[in-house]
Amino acid sequence: MLHLRVIAPPDQSSAVANLLAGDPGVTHLVVLPGAARQPRGDLVLCDVVRERADTVLHELRRLGVEARGGIAADDVELTLSVAAERAAENAPGSGADAVVWDEIAAKTGEQTELSGTFLVLIVVATMIAGIGVLLDQPILIVGAMVVGPEFGPLAALCVGLLRRKGRTVVRSVQALVVGFLTAMAATVLSTWALTAAGLVDRNMLLAERPLTDFIWRPDALSWVVGLLAGVAGMLSLTSKKSGSLVGVLISVTTVPAAANVAVAAAYGVWHEASGSALQLVINLCAIVLAGLATLAVQQFWWWRLARRLRRAGFTASRPRPPAGG
């Protein structure tokens, strides 16, 4: 469930309370007249099952509550209430599968910022993967995949494309391009430094690397892996599952490929650098396409469900249209 805190202007408080009271997925409704001071208004508290959260938030925004008041939502970790159980039973669908678009937009919006932390993480991950490539060590590749932070901008890019948010798309692409270019440049420099120190050499790259040479040899399976990673990533995002394992799936075809590009470029092995670059591009495109398709299917499914419920007289709330709005 989600716990909603709504600051409703006095002239909208009655409409907000009636809206929430009339939705079968809402429970624990409390109205505190005049309790809010900044901005001024009535404080309305309630819990809503995730299956109905997107519709409820959409209706609140349609009333214009956020313009002169405010809406905040938090996850409810534990609820001991017969009323809550009844609300969950009355709301068709599964809470684990429910998509709350405002929540996803807020979550992914934070990931588009090109911050110092993001740059440090992607640089460190690529450097680790670069060493793993030279040593032909899958353990180091996995370590780099865990550190890699690029899932955030990739997820934000998918959401931005689906919801037609141009600013989110631009910021996501910027974070990915600048992040990967910075990471590869840093890995080239670190490879030169390690070579000068006698810790690695060009022969290590040219030697047989049976455990990691797939990184620079793109084939049809590269698309398959990228598509599967995109589906897993989006489902993790929308279902609130743990993102750590998904981060590994996303990075399996991105950070290692970027690292291989950098190491091969540092030693002038251009055929391997180009193969790794193609691997990187293929899998980034596959991840975005699969993620976008997964979100579109989820949006369409919940829109169809809301429309059927409206026709059956399940709720007075108007369902959200499927097109990015």
PDB file of C-alpha atoms in Angstrom:
ATOM      1  CA  MET A   1       0.000   0.000   0.000  1.00  0.00           C
ATOM      2  CA  LEU A   2       0.905   3.669  -0.329  1.00  0.00           C
ATOM      3  CA  HIS A   3       0.295   6.236   2.367  1.00  0.00           C
ATOM      4  CA  LEU A   4      -0.883   9.547   0.895  1.00  0.00           C
ATOM      5  CA  ARG A   5      -0.534  12.934   2.542  1.00  0.00           C
ATOM      6  CA  VAL A   6      -2.568  15.544   0.725  1.00  0.00           C
ATOM      7  CA  ILE A   7      -2.666  19.250   1.521  1.00  0.00           C
ATOM      8  CA  ALA A   8      -5.941  20.383   0.007  1.00  0.00           C
ATOM      9  CA  PRO A   9      -6.908  24.071  -0.279  1.00  0.00           C
ATOM     10  CA  PRO A  10     -10.043  24.721   1.815  1.00  0.00           C
ATOM     11  CA  ASP A  11     -12.233  25.127  -1.270  1.00  0.00           C
ATOM     12  CA  GLN A  12     -11.058  21.750  -2.627  1.00  0.00           C
ATOM     13  CA  SER A  13     -10.991  19.772   0.604  1.00  0.00           C
ATOM     14  CA  SER A  14     -14.524  18.442   0.242  1.00  0.00           C
ATOM     15  CA  ALA A  15     -13.932  17.307  -3.352  1.00  0.00           C
ATOM     16  CA  VAL A  16     -10.675  15.593  -2.364  1.00  0.00           C
ATOM     17  CA  ALA A  17     -12.274  13.805   0.590  1.00  0.00           C
ATOM     18  CA  ASN A  18     -15.245  12.670  -1.494  1.00  0.00           C
ATOM     19  CA  LEU A  19     -12.934  11.420  -4.237  1.00  0.00           C
ATOM     20  CA  LEU A  20     -10.897   9.355  -1.798  1.00  0.00           C
ATOM     21  CA  ALA A  21     -13.907   8.105   0.131  1.00  0.00           C
ATOM     22  CA  GLY A  22     -15.548   6.938  -3.086  1.00  0.00           C
ATOM     23  CA  ASP A  23     -12.622   4.821  -4.230  1.00  0.00           C
ATOM     24  CA  PRO A  24     -12.799   1.206  -2.976  1.00  0.00           C
ATOM     25  CA  GLY A  25      -8.995   0.960  -2.973  1.00  0.00           C
ATOM     26  CA  VAL A  26      -8.678   3.737  -0.385  1.00  0.00           C
ATOM     27  CA  THR A  27      -8.895   3.197   3.363  1.00  0.00           C
ATOM     28  CA  HIS A  28      -7.843   4.798   6.668  1.00  0.00           C
ATOM     29  CA  LEU A  29      -9.100   8.178   5.458  1.00  0.00           C
ATOM     30  CA  VAL A  30      -8.485  11.075   7.852  1.00  0.00           C
ATOM     31  CA  VAL A  31      -9.304  14.749   7.279  1.00  0.00           C
ATOM     32  CA  LEU A  32      -7.729  17.383   9.554  1.00  0.00           C
ATOM     33  CA  PRO A  33      -9.309  20.767   8.742  1.00  0.00           C
ATOM     34  CA  GLY A  34      -6.897  23.681   8.809  1.00  0.00           C
ATOM     35  CA  ALA A  35      -3.952  21.536   9.963  1.00  0.00           C
ATOM     36  CA  ALA A  36      -1.627  22.557   7.115  1.00  0.00           C
ATOM     37  CA  ARG A  37       0.281  25.818   7.371  1.00  0.00           C
ATOM     38  CA  GLN A  38       2.648  25.859   4.384  1.00  0.00           C
ATOM     39  CA  PRO A  39       0.809  25.856   2.081  1.00  0.00           C
ATOM     40  CA  ARG A  40      -2.382  26.549   4.019  1.00  0.00           C
ATOM     41  CA  GLY A  41      -5.187  24.046   3.769  1.00  0.00           C
ATOM     42  CA  ASP A  42      -6.675  20.875   5.156  1.00  0.00           C
ATOM     43  CA  LEU A  43      -4.493  17.828   5.737  1.00  0.00           C
ATOM     44  CA  VAL A  44      -5.964  14.659   4.231  1.00  0.00           C
ATOM     45  CA  LEU A  45      -4.367  11.310   5.084  1.00  0.00           C
ATOM     46  CA  CYS A  46      -5.197   7.911   3.652  1.00  0.00           C
ATOM     47  CA  ASP A  47      -3.803   4.566   2.549  1.00  0.00           C
ATOM     48  CA  VAL A  48      -4.371   3.302  -0.976  1.00  0.00           C
ATOM     49  CA  VAL A  49      -3.595  -0.101  -2.469  1.00  0.00           C
ATOM     50  CA  ARG A  50      -1.007   0.016  -5.241  1.00  0.00           C
ATOM     51  CA  GLU A  51      -3.512  -1.314  -7.768  1.00  0.00           C
ATOM     52  CA  ARG A  52      -5.536   1.915  -7.401  1.00  0.00           C
ATOM     53  CA  ALA A  53      -2.718   4.346  -6.591  1.00  0.00           C
ATOM     54  CA  ASP A  54      -2.097   5.509 -10.156  1.00  0.00           C
ATOM     55  CA  THR A  55      -5.781   6.275 -10.774  1.00  0.00           C
ATOM     56  CA  VAL A  56      -6.156   8.048  -7.430  1.00  0.00           C
ATOM     57  CA  LEU A  57      -3.065  10.198  -7.993  1.00  0.00           C
ATOM     58  CA  HIS A  58      -4.239  11.027 -11.506  1.00  0.00           C
ATOM     59  CA  GLU A  59      -7.625  12.149 -10.209  1.00  0.00           C
ATOM     60  CA  LEU A  60      -6.033  14.291  -7.496  1.00  0.00           C
ATOM     61  CA  ARG A  61      -3.859  15.973 -10.089  1.00  0.00           C
ATOM     62  CA  ARG A  62      -6.877  16.467 -12.338  1.00  0.00           C
ATOM     63  CA  LEU A  63      -8.457  18.430  -9.479  1.00  0.00           C
ATOM     64  CA  GLY A  64      -5.362  20.634  -9.457  1.00  0.00           C
ATOM     65  CA  VAL A  65      -4.463  19.829  -5.861  1.00  0.00           C
ATOM     66  CA  GLU A  66      -0.717  20.078  -6.495  1.00  0.00           C
ATOM     67  CA  ALA A  67      -1.054  23.629  -7.874  1.00  0.00           C
ATOM     68  CA  ARG A  68      -2.097  25.196  -4.547  1.00  0.00           C
ATOM     69  CA  GLY A  69      -1.526  22.307  -2.175  1.00  0.00           C
ATOM     70  CA  GLY A  70       0.620  19.199  -2.291  1.00  0.00           C
ATOM     71  CA  ILE A  71       0.634  15.426  -2.612  1.00  0.00           C
ATOM     72  CA  ALA A  72       3.187  13.091  -1.006  1.00  0.00           C
ATOM     73  CA  ALA A  73       3.293   9.296  -1.041  1.00  0.00           C
ATOM     74  CA  ASP A  74       5.261   6.750   0.993  1.00  0.00           C
ATOM     75  CA  ASP A  75       5.372   2.973   0.999  1.00  0.00           C
ATOM     76  CA  VAL A  76       3.577   1.257   3.861  1.00  0.00           C
ATOM     77  CA  GLU A  77       5.752  -1.619   5.020  1.00  0.00           C
ATOM     78  CA  LEU A  78       3.219  -3.114   7.451  1.00  0.00           C
ATOM     79  CA  THR A  79      -0.543  -2.705   7.799  1.00  0.00           C
ATOM     80  CA  LEU A  80      -2.631  -4.619  10.341  1.00  0.00           C
ATOM     81  CA  SER A  81      -6.176  -3.758   9.406  1.00  0.00           C
ATOM     82  CA  VAL A  82      -9.276  -5.564   8.232  1.00  0.00           C
ATOM     83  CA  ALA A  83     -10.229  -2.416   6.315  1.00  0.00           C
ATOM     84  CA  ALA A  84      -6.917  -2.549   4.439  1.00  0.00           C
ATOM     85  CA  GLU A  85      -7.445  -6.218   3.619  1.00  0.00           C
ATOM     86  CA  ARG A  86     -10.912  -5.402   2.321  1.00  0.00           C
ATOM     87  CA  ALA A  87      -9.545  -2.580   0.146  1.00  0.00           C
ATOM     88  CA  ALA A  88      -6.972  -4.959  -1.342  1.00  0.00           C
ATOM     89  CA  GLU A  89      -9.689  -7.506  -2.098  1.00  0.00           C
ATOM     90  CA  ASN A  90     -11.912  -4.885  -3.711  1.00  0.00           C
ATOM     91  CA  ALA A  91      -9.173  -3.662  -6.053  1.00  0.00           C
ATOM     92  CA  PRO A  92      -8.678  -6.041  -8.989  1.00  0.00           C
ATOM     93  CA  GLY A  93      -5.168  -6.880 -10.054  1.00  0.00           C
ATOM     94  CA  SER A  94      -2.001  -7.600  -8.136  1.00  0.00           C
ATOM     95  CA  GLY A  95      -0.189  -4.989  -6.108  1.00  0.00           C
ATOM     96  CA  ALA A  96       3.127  -6.554  -7.103  1.00  0.00           C
ATOM     97  CA  ASP A  97       2.316  -5.885 -10.765  1.00  0.00           C
ATOM     98  CA  ALA A  98       0.794  -2.427 -10.297  1.00  0.00           C
ATOM     99  CA  VAL A  99       2.463   0.514 -12.026  1.00  0.00           C
ATOM    100  CA  VAL A 100       2.412   3.897 -10.280  1.00  0.00           C
ATOM    101  CA  TRP A 101       3.595   6.270 -12.984  1.00  0.00           C
ATOM    102  CA  ASP A 102       4.178   9.281 -10.769  1.00  0.00           C
ATOM    103  CA  GLU A 103       6.357   7.139  -8.522  1.00  0.00           C
ATOM    104  CA  ILE A 104       8.348   5.798 -11.473  1.00  0.00           C
ATOM    105  CA  ALA A 105       8.766   9.274 -12.946  1.00  0.00           C
ATOM    106  CA  ALA A 106      10.075  10.598  -9.629  1.00  0.00           C
ATOM    107  CA  LYS A 107      12.389   7.648  -9.136  1.00  0.00           C
ATOM    108  CA  THR A 108      13.901   7.708 -12.611  1.00  0.00           C
ATOM    109  CA  GLY A 109      14.028  11.505 -12.707  1.00  0.00           C
ATOM    110  CA  GLU A 110      16.618  11.413  -9.952  1.00  0.00           C
ATOM    111  CA  GLN A 111      18.759   9.076 -12.048  1.00  0.00           C
ATOM    112  CA  THR A 112      19.173  11.496 -14.950  1.00  0.00           C
ATOM    113  CA  GLU A 113      21.379  13.881 -13.022  1.00  0.00           C
ATOM    114  CA  LEU A 114      24.983  13.831 -14.204  1.00  0.00           C
ATOM    115  CA  SER A 115      26.433  13.894 -10.701  1.00  0.00           C
ATOM    116  CA  GLY A 116      29.939  13.408  -9.420  1.00  0.00           C
ATOM    117  CA  THR A 117      28.908  10.173  -7.735  1.00  0.00           C
ATOM    118  CA  PHE A 118      27.562   8.773 -10.997  1.00  0.00           C
ATOM    119  CA  LEU A 119      30.772   9.634 -12.843  1.00  0.00           C
ATOM    120  CA  VAL A 120      33.002   8.160 -10.143  1.00  0.00           C
ATOM    121  CA  LEU A 121      30.998   4.917 -10.035  1.00  0.00           C
ATOM    122  CA  ILE A 122      30.974   4.393 -13.784  1.00  0.00           C
ATOM    123  CA  VAL A 123      34.688   5.257 -14.047  1.00  0.00           C
ATOM    124  CA  VAL A 124      35.582   2.833 -11.247  1.00  0.00           C
ATOM    125  CA  ALA A 125      33.364   0.106 -12.730  1.00  0.00           C
ATOM    126  CA  THR A 126      34.932   0.497 -16.175  1.00  0.00           C
ATOM    127  CA  MET A 127      38.458   0.455 -14.763  1.00  0.00           C
ATOM    128  CA  ILE A 128      37.731  -2.733 -12.839  1.00  0.00           C
ATOM    129  CA  ALA A 129      36.252  -4.306 -15.970  1.00  0.00           C
ATOM    130  CA  GLY A 130      39.317  -3.216 -17.960  1.00  0.00           C
ATOM    131  CA  ILE A 131      41.599  -5.095 -15.594  1.00  0.00           C
ATOM    132  CA  GLY A 132      39.230  -8.058 -15.732  1.00  0.00           C
ATOM    133  CA  VAL A 133      39.479  -8.077 -19.532  1.00  0.00           C
ATOM    134  CA  LEU A 134      43.276  -8.155 -19.451  1.00  0.00           C
ATOM    135  CA  LEU A 135      43.383 -10.877 -16.810  1.00  0.00           C
ATOM    136  CA  ASP A 136      40.484 -12.803 -18.390  1.00  0.00           C
ATOM    137  CA  GLN A 137      38.837 -12.872 -14.964  1.00  0.00           C
ATOM    138  CA  PRO A 138      35.015 -13.144 -14.863  1.00  0.00           C
ATOM    139  CA  ILE A 139      35.097 -12.352 -11.129  1.00  0.00           C
ATOM    140  CA  LEU A 140      36.382  -8.860 -11.845  1.00  0.00           C
ATOM    141  CA  ILE A 141      33.838  -8.452 -14.642  1.00  0.00           C
ATOM    142  CA  VAL A 142      31.039  -9.333 -12.212  1.00  0.00           C
ATOM    143  CA  GLY A 143      32.477  -6.898  -9.678  1.00  0.00           C
ATOM    144  CA  ALA A 144      32.408  -4.151 -12.284  1.00  0.00           C
ATOM    145  CA  MET A 145      28.822  -5.030 -13.176  1.00  0.00           C
ATOM    146  CA  VAL A 146      27.752  -4.616  -9.561  1.00  0.00           C
ATOM    147  CA  VAL A 147      29.381  -1.174  -9.305  1.00  0.00           C
ATOM    148  CA  GLY A 148      28.072   0.114 -12.643  1.00  0.00           C
ATOM    149  CA  PRO A 149      25.336   2.787 -12.181  1.00  0.00           C
ATOM    150  CA  GLU A 150      24.081   3.056 -15.755  1.00  0.00           C
ATOM    151  CA  PHE A 151      20.779   1.297 -15.095  1.00  0.00           C
ATOM    152  CA  GLY A 152      19.333   4.549 -13.714  1.00  0.00           C
ATOM    153  CA  PRO A 153      19.723   6.664 -16.861  1.00  0.00           C
ATOM    154  CA  LEU A 154      18.701   3.739 -19.070  1.00  0.00           C
ATOM    155  CA  ALA A 155      15.474   3.294 -17.095  1.00  0.00           C
ATOM    156  CA  ALA A 156      14.842   7.036 -17.158  1.00  0.00           C
ATOM    157  CA  LEU A 157      15.357   7.059 -20.919  1.00  0.00           C
ATOM    158  CA  CYS A 158      12.708   4.352 -21.374  1.00  0.00           C
ATOM    159  CA  VAL A 159      10.230   6.195 -19.155  1.00  0.00           C
ATOM    160  CA  GLY A 160      10.962   9.504 -20.865  1.00  0.00           C
ATOM    161  CA  LEU A 161      10.366   8.033 -24.322  1.00  0.00           C
ATOM    162  CA  LEU A 162       7.117   6.366 -23.296  1.00  0.00           C
ATOM    163  CA  ARG A 163       5.768   9.383 -21.430  1.00  0.00           C
ATOM    164  CA  ARG A 164       7.037  11.814 -24.068  1.00  0.00           C
ATOM    165  CA  LYS A 165       9.189  13.759 -21.635  1.00  0.00           C
ATOM    166  CA  GLY A 166      11.764  15.425 -23.853  1.00  0.00           C
ATOM    167  CA  ARG A 167      13.773  16.884 -21.004  1.00  0.00           C
ATOM    168  CA  THR A 168      14.098  13.490 -19.315  1.00  0.00           C
ATOM    169  CA  VAL A 169      15.225  11.910 -22.580  1.00  0.00           C
ATOM    170  CA  VAL A 170      17.862  14.577 -23.183  1.00  0.00           C
ATOM    171  CA  ARG A 171      19.213  14.396 -19.642  1.00  0.00           C
ATOM    172  CA  SER A 172      19.327  10.595 -19.724  1.00  0.00           C
ATOM    173  CA  VAL A 173      21.195  10.495 -23.027  1.00  0.00           C
ATOM    174  CA  GLN A 174      23.577  13.161 -21.755  1.00  0.00           C
ATOM    175  CA  ALA A 175      24.310  11.166 -18.595  1.00  0.00           C
ATOM    176  CA  LEU A 176      24.964   7.989 -20.585  1.00  0.00           C
ATOM    177  CA  VAL A 177      27.124   9.602 -23.274  1.00  0.00           C
ATOM    178  CA  VAL A 178      29.197  11.736 -20.919  1.00  0.00           C
ATOM    179  CA  GLY A 179      29.436   8.921 -18.390  1.00  0.00           C
ATOM    180  CA  PHE A 180      30.651   6.275 -20.824  1.00  0.00           C
ATOM    181  CA  LEU A 181      33.037   8.622 -22.641  1.00  0.00           C
ATOM    182  CA  THR A 182      34.535   9.786 -19.364  1.00  0.00           C
ATOM    183  CA  ALA A 183      34.845   6.212 -18.108  1.00  0.00           C
ATOM    184  CA  MET A 184      36.519   5.000 -21.293  1.00  0.00           C
ATOM    185  CA  ALA A 185      38.944   7.926 -21.337  1.00  0.00           C
ATOM    186  CA  ALA A 186      39.866   7.274 -17.714  1.00  0.00           C
ATOM    187  CA  THR A 187      40.320   3.564 -18.453  1.00  0.00           C
ATOM    188  CA  VAL A 188      42.651   4.340 -21.367  1.00  0.00           C
ATOM    189  CA  LEU A 189      44.784   6.448 -19.023  1.00  0.00           C
ATOM    190  CA  SER A 190      44.728   3.818 -16.277  1.00  0.00           C
ATOM    191  CA  THR A 191      45.741   1.132 -18.786  1.00  0.00           C
ATOM    192  CA  TRP A 192      48.714   3.220 -19.894  1.00  0.00           C
ATOM    193  CA  ALA A 193      49.655   3.823 -16.257  1.00  0.00           C
ATOM    194  CA  LEU A 194      49.464   0.127 -15.382  1.00  0.00           C
ATOM    195  CA  THR A 195      51.510  -0.717 -18.477  1.00  0.00           C
ATOM    196  CA  ALA A 196      54.179   1.819 -17.502  1.00  0.00           C
ATOM    197  CA  ALA A 197      54.274   0.259 -14.049  1.00  0.00           C
ATOM    198  CA  GLY A 198      54.841  -3.174 -15.586  1.00  0.00           C
ATOM    199  CA  LEU A 199      51.627  -4.638 -14.206  1.00  0.00           C
ATOM    200  CA  VAL A 200      49.955  -5.322 -17.564  1.00  0.00           C
ATOM    201  CA  ASP A 201      51.004  -5.377 -21.213  1.00  0.00           C
ATOM    202  CA  ARG A 202      49.628  -5.583 -24.744  1.00  0.00           C
ATOM    203  CA  ASN A 203      50.258  -9.310 -24.995  1.00  0.00           C
ATOM    204  CA  MET A 204      47.665  -9.922 -22.292  1.00  0.00           C
ATOM    205  CA  LEU A 205      45.024  -8.396 -24.544  1.00  0.00           C
ATOM    206  CA  LEU A 206      46.174 -10.349 -27.602  1.00  0.00           C
ATOM    207  CA  ALA A 207      46.383 -13.672 -25.773  1.00  0.00           C
ATOM    208  CA  GLU A 208      43.590 -16.208 -25.806  1.00  0.00           C
ATOM    209  CA  ARG A 209      40.839 -15.051 -23.431  1.00  0.00           C
ATOM    210  CA  PRO A 210      38.186 -17.776 -23.542  1.00  0.00           C
ATOM    211  CA  LEU A 211      36.247 -16.414 -20.573  1.00  0.00           C
ATOM    212  CA  THR A 212      35.885 -12.796 -21.710  1.00  0.00           C
ATOM    213  CA  ASP A 213      36.394 -12.658 -25.479  1.00  0.00           C
ATOM    214  CA  PHE A 214      32.599 -12.663 -25.958  1.00  0.00           C
ATOM    215  CA  ILE A 215      32.686  -9.013 -24.915  1.00  0.00           C
ATOM    216  CA  TRP A 216      34.143  -7.891 -28.253  1.00  0.00           C
ATOM    217  CA  ARG A 217      32.480 -10.492 -30.491  1.00  0.00           C
ATOM    218  CA  PRO A 218      28.869  -9.313 -30.947  1.00  0.00           C
ATOM    219  CA  ASP A 219      26.399 -11.777 -32.442  1.00  0.00           C
ATOM    220  CA  ALA A 220      22.695 -12.529 -32.379  1.00  0.00           C
ATOM    221  CA  LEU A 221      22.905 -13.528 -28.731  1.00  0.00           C
ATOM    222  CA  SER A 222      24.036 -10.001 -27.911  1.00  0.00           C
ATOM    223  CA  TRP A 223      20.557  -8.816 -28.870  1.00  0.00           C
ATOM    224  CA  VAL A 224      18.958 -11.608 -26.855  1.00  0.00           C
ATOM    225  CA  VAL A 225      20.921 -10.763 -23.716  1.00  0.00           C
ATOM    226  CA  GLY A 226      20.211  -7.054 -24.116  1.00  0.00           C
ATOM    227  CA  LEU A 227      16.494  -7.636 -24.594  1.00  0.00           C
ATOM    228  CA  LEU A 228      16.271  -9.908 -21.574  1.00  0.00           C
ATOM    229  CA  ALA A 229      18.200  -7.384 -19.479  1.00  0.00           C
ATOM    230  CA  GLY A 230      15.827  -4.629 -20.534  1.00  0.00           C
ATOM    231  CA  VAL A 231      12.760  -6.643 -19.571  1.00  0.00           C
ATOM    232  CA  ALA A 232      14.261  -7.606 -16.206  1.00  0.00           C
ATOM    233  CA  GLY A 233      15.271  -4.033 -15.494  1.00  0.00           C
ATOM    234  CA  MET A 234      11.869  -2.525 -16.202  1.00  0.00           C
ATOM    235  CA  LEU A 235      10.010  -5.196 -14.242  1.00  0.00           C
ATOM    236  CA  SER A 236      12.326  -4.576 -11.314  1.00  0.00           C
ATOM    237  CA  LEU A 237      11.645  -0.857 -11.531  1.00  0.00           C
ATOM    238  CA  THR A 238       7.859  -1.100 -11.710  1.00  0.00           C
ATOM    239  CA  SER A 239       7.415  -3.976  -9.254  1.00  0.00           C
ATOM    240  CA  LYS A 240       9.809  -2.534  -6.653  1.00  0.00           C
ATOM    241  CA  LYS A 241      11.964  -5.651  -6.615  1.00  0.00           C
ATOM    242  CA  SER A 242      15.594  -5.463  -5.561  1.00  0.00           C
ATOM    243  CA  GLY A 243      17.630  -3.610  -8.165  1.00  0.00           C
ATOM    244  CA  SER A 244      21.042  -5.067  -7.330  1.00  0.00           C
ATOM    245  CA  LEU A 245      20.694  -8.242  -9.381  1.00  0.00           C
ATOM    246  CA  VAL A 246      19.068  -6.301 -12.186  1.00  0.00           C
ATOM    247  CA  GLY A 247      22.031  -3.948 -12.161  1.00  0.00           C
ATOM    248  CA  VAL A 248      24.217  -6.945 -12.909  1.00  0.00           C
ATOM    249  CA  LEU A 249      21.977  -7.954 -15.826  1.00  0.00           C
ATOM    250  CA  ILE A 250      22.032  -4.443 -17.247  1.00  0.00           C
ATOM    251  CA  SER A 251      25.796  -4.061 -16.860  1.00  0.00           C
ATOM    252  CA  VAL A 252      26.640  -7.459 -18.308  1.00  0.00           C
ATOM    253  CA  THR A 253      26.630  -6.008 -21.814  1.00  0.00           C
ATOM    254  CA  THR A 254      27.503  -2.353 -21.169  1.00  0.00           C
ATOM    255  CA  VAL A 255      30.314  -1.629 -18.705  1.00  0.00           C
ATOM    256  CA  PRO A 256      32.470  -4.638 -19.787  1.00  0.00           C
ATOM    257  CA  ALA A 257      32.074  -3.664 -23.438  1.00  0.00           C
ATOM    258  CA  ALA A 258      33.025  -0.043 -22.699  1.00  0.00           C
ATOM    259  CA  ALA A 259      36.061  -1.269 -20.771  1.00  0.00           C
ATOM    260  CA  ASN A 260      37.137  -3.496 -23.659  1.00  0.00           C
ATOM    261  CA  VAL A 261      36.847  -0.535 -26.031  1.00  0.00           C
ATOM    262  CA  ALA A 262      39.120   1.524 -23.795  1.00  0.00           C
ATOM    263  CA  VAL A 263      41.751  -1.175 -23.227  1.00  0.00           C
ATOM    264  CA  ALA A 264      41.875  -2.115 -26.912  1.00  0.00           C
ATOM    265  CA  ALA A 265      42.158   1.559 -27.907  1.00  0.00           C
ATOM    266  CA  ALA A 266      44.952   2.070 -25.390  1.00  0.00           C
ATOM    267  CA  TYR A 267      46.976  -0.656 -27.115  1.00  0.00           C
ATOM    268  CA  GLY A 268      45.911   0.247 -30.649  1.00  0.00           C
ATOM    269  CA  VAL A 269      44.053  -3.024 -31.255  1.00  0.00           C
ATOM    270  CA  TRP A 270      41.384  -1.349 -33.334  1.00  0.00           C
ATOM    271  CA  HIS A 271      39.514  -4.401 -34.600  1.00  0.00           C
ATOM    272  CA  GLU A 272      38.813  -5.414 -31.008  1.00  0.00           C
ATOM    273  CA  ALA A 273      37.941  -1.849 -30.042  1.00  0.00           C
ATOM    274  CA  SER A 274      35.429  -1.603 -32.883  1.00  0.00           C
ATOM    275  CA  GLY A 275      33.912  -4.986 -32.014  1.00  0.00           C
ATOM    276  CA  SER A 276      33.477  -3.930 -28.392  1.00  0.00           C
ATOM    277  CA  ALA A 277      31.979  -0.597 -29.445  1.00  0.00           C
ATOM    278  CA  LEU A 278      29.464  -2.414 -31.637  1.00  0.00           C
ATOM    279  CA  GLN A 279      28.655  -4.734 -28.723  1.00  0.00           C
ATOM    280  CA  LEU A 280      28.042  -1.704 -26.516  1.00  0.00           C
ATOM    281  CA  VAL A 281      25.764   0.025 -29.029  1.00  0.00           C
ATOM    282  CA  ILE A 282      23.802  -3.154 -29.809  1.00  0.00           C
ATOM    283  CA  ASN A 283      23.082  -3.888 -26.192  1.00  0.00           C
ATOM    284  CA  LEU A 284      22.245  -0.336 -25.201  1.00  0.00           C
ATOM    285  CA  CYS A 285      19.710  -0.240 -28.033  1.00  0.00           C
ATOM    286  CA  ALA A 286      18.340  -3.673 -27.124  1.00  0.00           C
ATOM    287  CA  ILE A 287      17.952  -2.714 -23.454  1.00  0.00           C
ATOM    288  CA  VAL A 288      16.104   0.492 -24.301  1.00  0.00           C
ATOM    289  CA  LEU A 289      13.828  -1.191 -26.847  1.00  0.00           C
ATOM    290  CA  ALA A 290      12.950  -4.037 -24.474  1.00  0.00           C
ATOM    291  CA  GLY A 291      12.454  -1.691 -21.552  1.00  0.00           C
ATOM    292  CA  LEU A 292      10.231   0.586 -23.603  1.00  0.00           C
ATOM    293  CA  ALA A 293       8.155  -2.344 -24.854  1.00  0.00           C
ATOM    294  CA  THR A 294       7.788  -3.728 -21.322  1.00  0.00           C
ATOM    295  CA  LEU A 295       6.543  -0.394 -19.974  1.00  0.00           C
ATOM    296  CA  ALA A 296       4.160   0.010 -22.917  1.00  0.00           C
ATOM    297  CA  VAL A 297       2.637  -3.426 -22.336  1.00  0.00           C
ATOM    298  CA  GLN A 298       2.198  -2.702 -18.635  1.00  0.00           C
ATOM    299  CA  GLN A 299       0.596   0.670 -19.322  1.00  0.00           C
ATOM    300  CA  PHE A 300      -1.794  -0.786 -21.874  1.00  0.00           C
ATOM    301  CA  TRP A 301      -2.738  -3.661 -19.584  1.00  0.00           C
ATOM    302  CA  TRP A 302      -3.648  -1.411 -16.648  1.00  0.00           C
ATOM    303  CA  TRP A 303      -5.480   1.023 -18.910  1.00  0.00           C
ATOM    304  CA  ARG A 304      -7.619  -1.824 -20.304  1.00  0.00           C
ATOM    305  CA  LEU A 305      -8.312  -3.067 -16.791  1.00  0.00           C
ATOM    306  CA  ALA A 306      -9.341   0.418 -15.618  1.00  0.00           C
ATOM    307  CA  ARG A 307     -11.628   0.826 -18.631  1.00  0.00           C
ATOM    308  CA  ARG A 308     -13.340  -2.507 -18.012  1.00  0.00           C
ATOM    309  CA  LEU A 309     -13.845  -1.616 -14.377  1.00  0.00           C
ATOM    310  CA  ARG A 310     -15.355   1.735 -15.284  1.00  0.00           C
ATOM    311  CA  ARG A 311     -17.788   0.095 -17.691  1.00  0.00           C
ATOM    312  CA  ALA A 312     -18.748  -2.361 -14.956  1.00  0.00           C
ATOM    313  CA  GLY A 313     -19.427   0.521 -12.569  1.00  0.00           C
ATOM    314  CA  PHE A 314     -16.568  -0.483 -10.259  1.00  0.00           C
ATOM    315  CA  THR A 315     -15.523   3.091  -9.467  1.00  0.00           C
ATOM    316  CA  ALA A 316     -16.508   6.636 -10.179  1.00  0.00           C
ATOM    317  CA  SER A 317     -12.912   7.588 -10.844  1.00  0.00           C
ATOM    318  CA  ARG A 318     -11.966   8.188 -14.440  1.00  0.00           C
ATOM    319  CA  PRO A 319      -9.141   5.900 -15.699  1.00  0.00           C
ATOM    320  CA  ARG A 320      -5.911   7.210 -17.051  1.00  0.00           C
ATOM    321  CA  PRO A 321      -5.557   7.301 -20.844  1.00  0.00           C
ATOM    322  CA  PRO A 322      -2.820   5.133 -22.335  1.00  0.00           C
ATOM    323  CA  ALA A 323      -0.977   7.804 -24.294  1.00  0.00           C
ATOM    324  CA  GLY A 324       1.756   9.445 -22.255  1.00  0.00           C
ATOM    325  CA  GLY A 325      -0.485  11.985 -20.543  1.00  0.00           C
TER     326      GLY A 325
END
